[in-house]
PDB file of C-alpha atoms in Angstrom:
ATOM      1  CA  MET A   1      39.695 162.591  98.742  1.00  0.00           C
ATOM      2  CA  ARG A   2      43.036 163.264  96.988  1.00  0.00           C
ATOM      3  CA  PRO A   3      44.840 160.738  99.297  1.00  0.00           C
ATOM      4  CA  THR A   4      42.208 158.253  97.949  1.00  0.00           C
ATOM      5  CA  HIS A   5      42.797 158.957  94.507  1.00  0.00           C
ATOM      6  CA  ARG A   6      46.889 158.702  94.950  1.00  0.00           C
ATOM      7  CA  ARG A   7      46.263 155.336  96.536  1.00  0.00           C
ATOM      8  CA  LEU A   8      44.307 153.902  94.121  1.00  0.00           C
ATOM      9  CA  ALA A   9      46.571 155.255  91.185  1.00  0.00           C
ATOM     10  CA  ALA A  10      49.737 153.776  92.780  1.00  0.00           C
ATOM     11  CA  THR A  11      47.574 150.435  93.387  1.00  0.00           C
ATOM     12  CA  ALA A  12      46.897 150.347  89.740  1.00  0.00           C
ATOM     13  CA  ALA A  13      50.207 151.302  88.622  1.00  0.00           C
ATOM     14  CA  ALA A  14      51.885 148.658  90.950  1.00  0.00           C
ATOM     15  CA  LEU A  15      49.476 146.038  89.246  1.00  0.00           C
ATOM     16  CA  VAL A  16      50.500 146.860  85.728  1.00  0.00           C
ATOM     17  CA  LEU A  17      54.242 146.863  86.599  1.00  0.00           C
ATOM     18  CA  LEU A  18      54.276 143.937  88.540  1.00  0.00           C
ATOM     19  CA  PRO A  19      53.911 141.189  85.831  1.00  0.00           C
ATOM     20  CA  VAL A  20      56.871 143.209  83.841  1.00  0.00           C
ATOM     21  CA  ALA A  21      59.174 143.194  86.765  1.00  0.00           C
ATOM     22  CA  LEU A  22      58.543 139.726  87.504  1.00  0.00           C
ATOM     23  CA  VAL A  23      59.244 138.354  83.886  1.00  0.00           C
ATOM     24  CA  GLY A  24      62.246 140.966  83.894  1.00  0.00           C
ATOM     25  CA  CYS A  25      63.580 138.886  87.039  1.00  0.00           C
ATOM     26  CA  GLY A  26      63.199 135.278  85.403  1.00  0.00           C
ATOM     27  CA  ILE A  27      59.695 134.637  87.524  1.00  0.00           C
ATOM     28  CA  GLY A  28      56.730 134.065  85.481  1.00  0.00           C
ATOM     29  CA  GLY A  29      56.139 133.340  81.714  1.00  0.00           C
ATOM     30  CA  GLY A  30      58.728 133.797  78.945  1.00  0.00           C
ATOM     31  CA  ASP A  31      59.953 132.432  75.693  1.00  0.00           C
ATOM     32  CA  GLU A  32      62.557 130.353  77.429  1.00  0.00           C
ATOM     33  CA  GLU A  33      62.710 126.757  77.664  1.00  0.00           C
ATOM     34  CA  PRO A  34      62.662 125.365  81.129  1.00  0.00           C
ATOM     35  CA  ALA A  35      65.836 124.573  82.884  1.00  0.00           C
ATOM     36  CA  ALA A  36      66.933 120.867  82.239  1.00  0.00           C
ATOM     37  CA  LYS A  37      66.269 118.766  84.981  1.00  0.00           C
ATOM     38  CA  PRO A  38      69.027 116.359  85.952  1.00  0.00           C
ATOM     39  CA  GLU A  39      68.613 112.784  84.260  1.00  0.00           C
ATOM     40  CA  GLN A  40      68.829 111.041  87.725  1.00  0.00           C
ATOM     41  CA  ALA A  41      68.641 112.223  91.469  1.00  0.00           C
ATOM     42  CA  PRO A  42      71.887 112.354  93.082  1.00  0.00           C
ATOM     43  CA  ALA A  43      71.553 109.081  95.096  1.00  0.00           C
ATOM     44  CA  GLU A  44      70.304 107.154  92.104  1.00  0.00           C
ATOM     45  CA  GLU A  45      73.378 108.382  90.034  1.00  0.00           C
ATOM     46  CA  ALA A  46      75.835 107.713  92.654  1.00  0.00           C
ATOM     47  CA  ALA A  47      74.654 104.193  92.951  1.00  0.00           C
ATOM     48  CA  THR A  48      74.484 103.911  89.313  1.00  0.00           C
ATOM     49  CA  ARG A  49      77.974 105.060  88.745  1.00  0.00           C
ATOM     50  CA  SER A  50      79.396 102.856  91.803  1.00  0.00           C
ATOM     51  CA  ARG A  51      77.891  99.822  90.031  1.00  0.00           C
ATOM     52  CA  GLU A  52      79.276 100.610  86.824  1.00  0.00           C
ATOM     53  CA  ARG A  53      82.685 101.380  88.453  1.00  0.00           C
ATOM     54  CA  VAL A  54      82.621  98.163  89.936  1.00  0.00           C
ATOM     55  CA  GLN A  55      81.479  96.026  87.202  1.00  0.00           C
ATOM     56  CA  ALA A  56      83.739  97.335  84.909  1.00  0.00           C
ATOM     57  CA  TYR A  57      86.707  96.179  87.626  1.00  0.00           C
ATOM     58  CA  LEU A  58      84.983  92.667  88.029  1.00  0.00           C
ATOM     59  CA  ASP A  59      85.198  92.321  84.241  1.00  0.00           C
ATOM     60  CA  ALA A  60      88.746  93.321  83.966  1.00  0.00           C
ATOM     61  CA  MET A  61      89.655  90.876  86.737  1.00  0.00           C
ATOM     62  CA  THR A  62      87.886  87.859  84.814  1.00  0.00           C
ATOM     63  CA  ALA A  63      89.791  89.130  81.827  1.00  0.00           C
ATOM     64  CA  LYS A  64      92.874  89.391  83.677  1.00  0.00           C
ATOM     65  CA  ASP A  65      93.367  92.666  82.338  1.00  0.00           C
ATOM     66  CA  VAL A  66      95.357  94.975  84.480  1.00  0.00           C
ATOM     67  CA  ALA A  67      95.259  98.028  82.728  1.00  0.00           C
ATOM     68  CA  ALA A  68      91.572  98.026  82.746  1.00  0.00           C
ATOM     69  CA  GLY A  69      91.278  97.203  86.549  1.00  0.00           C
ATOM     70  CA  ARG A  70      93.787  99.980  87.220  1.00  0.00           C
ATOM     71  CA  SER A  71      91.735 102.625  85.264  1.00  0.00           C
ATOM     72  CA  GLN A  72      88.732 102.153  87.530  1.00  0.00           C
ATOM     73  CA  LEU A  73      90.579 103.039  90.526  1.00  0.00           C
ATOM     74  CA  CYS A  74      91.305 106.295  92.070  1.00  0.00           C
ATOM     75  CA  ALA A  75      94.711 108.109  91.192  1.00  0.00           C
ATOM     76  CA  VAL A  76      96.083 107.279  94.850  1.00  0.00           C
ATOM     77  CA  LEU A  77      95.744 103.628  94.568  1.00  0.00           C
ATOM     78  CA  GLN A  78      96.793 103.439  90.924  1.00  0.00           C
ATOM     79  CA  ASP A  79     100.728 103.683  91.873  1.00  0.00           C
ATOM     80  CA  GLY A  80     101.299 100.289  93.671  1.00  0.00           C
ATOM     81  CA  PHE A  81      98.546  98.607  91.791  1.00  0.00           C
ATOM     82  CA  ASP A  82     100.191  96.333  89.386  1.00  0.00           C
ATOM     83  CA  LEU A  83     102.684  94.790  91.763  1.00  0.00           C
ATOM     84  CA  SER A  84      99.779  94.448  94.291  1.00  0.00           C
ATOM     85  CA  ALA A  85      97.300  92.857  91.711  1.00  0.00           C
ATOM     86  CA  THR A  86      99.473  90.684  90.217  1.00  0.00           C
ATOM     87  CA  GLY A  87     101.192  89.258  93.257  1.00  0.00           C
ATOM     88  CA  PRO A  88     100.531  85.947  94.858  1.00  0.00           C
ATOM     89  CA  ASN A  89      97.146  87.057  96.687  1.00  0.00           C
ATOM     90  CA  GLY A  90      96.337  89.671  94.276  1.00  0.00           C
ATOM     91  CA  ASP A  91      92.960  90.045  91.913  1.00  0.00           C
ATOM     92  CA  PHE A  92      94.777  89.466  89.046  1.00  0.00           C
ATOM     93  CA  ALA A  93      97.253  86.854  89.876  1.00  0.00           C
ATOM     94  CA  ASP A  94      98.053  84.199  87.075  1.00  0.00           C
ATOM     95  CA  HIS A  95      97.006  81.248  89.192  1.00  0.00           C
ATOM     96  CA  PHE A  96      93.552  82.313  89.909  1.00  0.00           C
ATOM     97  CA  GLU A  97      90.537  82.063  87.617  1.00  0.00           C
ATOM     98  CA  VAL A  98      87.435  84.110  88.196  1.00  0.00           C
ATOM     99  CA  PRO A  99      84.683  82.159  86.757  1.00  0.00           C
ATOM    100  CA  ALA A 100      81.937  84.284  88.410  1.00  0.00           C
ATOM    101  CA  ALA A 101      81.485  87.787  90.028  1.00  0.00           C
ATOM    102  CA  THR A 102      78.262  89.295  90.992  1.00  0.00           C
ATOM    103  CA  ILE A 103      77.210  92.691  92.594  1.00  0.00           C
ATOM    104  CA  THR A 104      75.075  92.065  95.387  1.00  0.00           C
ATOM    105  CA  ASP A 105      74.414  95.140  96.780  1.00  0.00           C
ATOM    106  CA  VAL A 106      75.127  98.875  96.550  1.00  0.00           C
ATOM    107  CA  GLN A 107      74.491 101.065  99.483  1.00  0.00           C
ATOM    108  CA  ALA A 108      75.438 104.749 100.646  1.00  0.00           C
ATOM    109  CA  GLY A 109      78.149 104.441 103.294  1.00  0.00           C
ATOM    110  CA  PRO A 110      79.963 106.855 105.784  1.00  0.00           C
ATOM    111  CA  ARG A 111      82.954 106.964 102.985  1.00  0.00           C
ATOM    112  CA  GLY A 112      81.126 106.720  99.687  1.00  0.00           C
ATOM    113  CA  GLN A 113      79.454 103.890  97.942  1.00  0.00           C
ATOM    114  CA  GLN A 114      79.716 100.571  99.449  1.00  0.00           C
ATOM    115  CA  VAL A 115      79.327  98.152  96.680  1.00  0.00           C
ATOM    116  CA  SER A 116      79.210  94.236  97.930  1.00  0.00           C
ATOM    117  CA  VAL A 117      80.069  91.557  95.535  1.00  0.00           C
ATOM    118  CA  SER A 118      80.476  87.741  95.462  1.00  0.00           C
ATOM    119  CA  VAL A 119      83.489  86.530  93.603  1.00  0.00           C
ATOM    120  CA  SER A 120      84.214  82.908  92.821  1.00  0.00           C
ATOM    121  CA  VAL A 121      87.841  82.001  92.320  1.00  0.00           C
ATOM    122  CA  THR A 122      89.153  78.893  91.322  1.00  0.00           C
ATOM    123  CA  ALA A 123      92.915  77.969  91.836  1.00  0.00           C
ATOM    124  CA  GLY A 124      93.546  74.405  90.217  1.00  0.00           C
ATOM    125  CA  LYS A 125      90.751  72.342  91.277  1.00  0.00           C
ATOM    126  CA  ARG A 126      89.591  74.361  94.383  1.00  0.00           C
ATOM    127  CA  LYS A 127      87.021  76.800  94.173  1.00  0.00           C
ATOM    128  CA  VAL A 128      85.926  79.261  96.937  1.00  0.00           C
ATOM    129  CA  THR A 129      83.633  82.075  96.673  1.00  0.00           C
ATOM    130  CA  ARG A 130      84.301  85.214  98.818  1.00  0.00           C
ATOM    131  CA  PRO A 131      82.364  88.347  99.507  1.00  0.00           C
ATOM    132  CA  LEU A 132      84.194  91.736  98.715  1.00  0.00           C
ATOM    133  CA  VAL A 133      83.255  95.243  99.571  1.00  0.00           C
ATOM    134  CA  PHE A 134      84.323  97.986  97.165  1.00  0.00           C
ATOM    135  CA  THR A 135      83.989 101.636  98.463  1.00  0.00           C
ATOM    136  CA  VAL A 136      83.394 103.803  95.351  1.00  0.00           C
ATOM    137  CA  ILE A 137      83.564 107.781  95.577  1.00  0.00           C
ATOM    138  CA  ARG A 138      83.271 111.071  93.497  1.00  0.00           C
ATOM    139  CA  ASP A 139      86.579 112.397  92.560  1.00  0.00           C
ATOM    140  CA  GLY A 140      85.904 115.658  90.785  1.00  0.00           C
ATOM    141  CA  SER A 141      83.713 114.856  88.088  1.00  0.00           C
ATOM    142  CA  ASP A 142      84.210 111.390  87.845  1.00  0.00           C
ATOM    143  CA  TRP A 143      83.688 108.301  90.067  1.00  0.00           C
ATOM    144  CA  CYS A 144      86.438 105.680  91.258  1.00  0.00           C
ATOM    145  CA  ILE A 145      87.044 102.638  93.413  1.00  0.00           C
ATOM    146  CA  ALA A 146      88.866 104.089  96.392  1.00  0.00           C
ATOM    147  CA  GLY A 147      88.872 100.888  98.487  1.00  0.00           C
ATOM    148  CA  GLU A 148      88.503  97.075  98.485  1.00  0.00           C
ATOM    149  CA  ALA A 149      87.995  95.130 101.753  1.00  0.00           C
ATOM    150  CA  PRO A 150      87.112  91.328 102.655  1.00  0.00           C
ATOM    151  CA  GLY A 151      83.630  90.765 103.999  1.00  0.00           C
ATOM    152  CA  GLY A 152      79.982  90.931 102.968  1.00  0.00           C
ATOM    153  CA  ALA A 153      78.992  93.940 104.992  1.00  0.00           C
ATOM    154  CA  PRO A 154      80.486  97.515 105.168  1.00  0.00           C
ATOM    155  CA  ALA A 155      82.891  98.074 107.644  1.00  0.00           C
ATOM    156  CA  ALA A 156      81.984  99.146 111.004  1.00  0.00           C
ATOM    157  CA  PRO A 157      82.246 102.684 111.839  1.00  0.00           C
ATOM    158  CA  ALA A 158      85.479 103.648 113.848  1.00  0.00           C
ATOM    159  CA  PRO A 159      84.941 103.258 117.707  1.00  0.00           C
ATOM    160  CA  THR A 160      84.104 106.499 119.651  1.00  0.00           C
ATOM    161  CA  GLY A 161      86.009 106.065 122.614  1.00  0.00           C
ATOM    162  CA  VAL A 162      83.167 104.627 124.563  1.00  0.00           C
ATOM    163  CA  SER A 163      83.256 101.149 125.924  1.00  0.00           C
ATOM    164  CA  PRO A 164      80.310  98.978 125.795  1.00  0.00           C
ATOM    165  CA  SER A 165      79.191  97.891 129.517  1.00  0.00           C
ATOM    166  CA  PRO A 166      79.015  93.917 130.077  1.00  0.00           C
ATOM    167  CA  ALA A 167      75.410  94.447 130.252  1.00  0.00           C
ATOM    168  CA  SER A 168      75.267  95.489 126.840  1.00  0.00           C
TER     169      SER A 168
END
């Protein structure tokens, strides 16, 4: 009967020591506060940050504030920004006025967040509304605009090398 006693004693000791071991490993109750939960899910944060960056750019474009517009761009785009932005067809050209600019959609895309906007531009008496798509990415711990393209929808994915058949 000795083996049964030993087995019972070992089981009792394990049951007594188990809670102590679990608390020591961080499992179980303790006086510590629970770990802080992130304020937003990653997808929500990406959409929110992207919307903020593009809205700041649109506000800068409306105000003709080139420095504020440049600050929304990723570093690789900032070098040539002043010349292209204030050129004849640039977003900040003197002869353009931007009476309205509205974000219409934010979606995850293959290269970052795709922020679709509708921009109304006047030049003299002529008013035109154009769709644009901004690509916003996370660069380190910050978000920035990595691209701007005409059109109301994100760009199609790169071709795969397979040609469609005449039936398709």
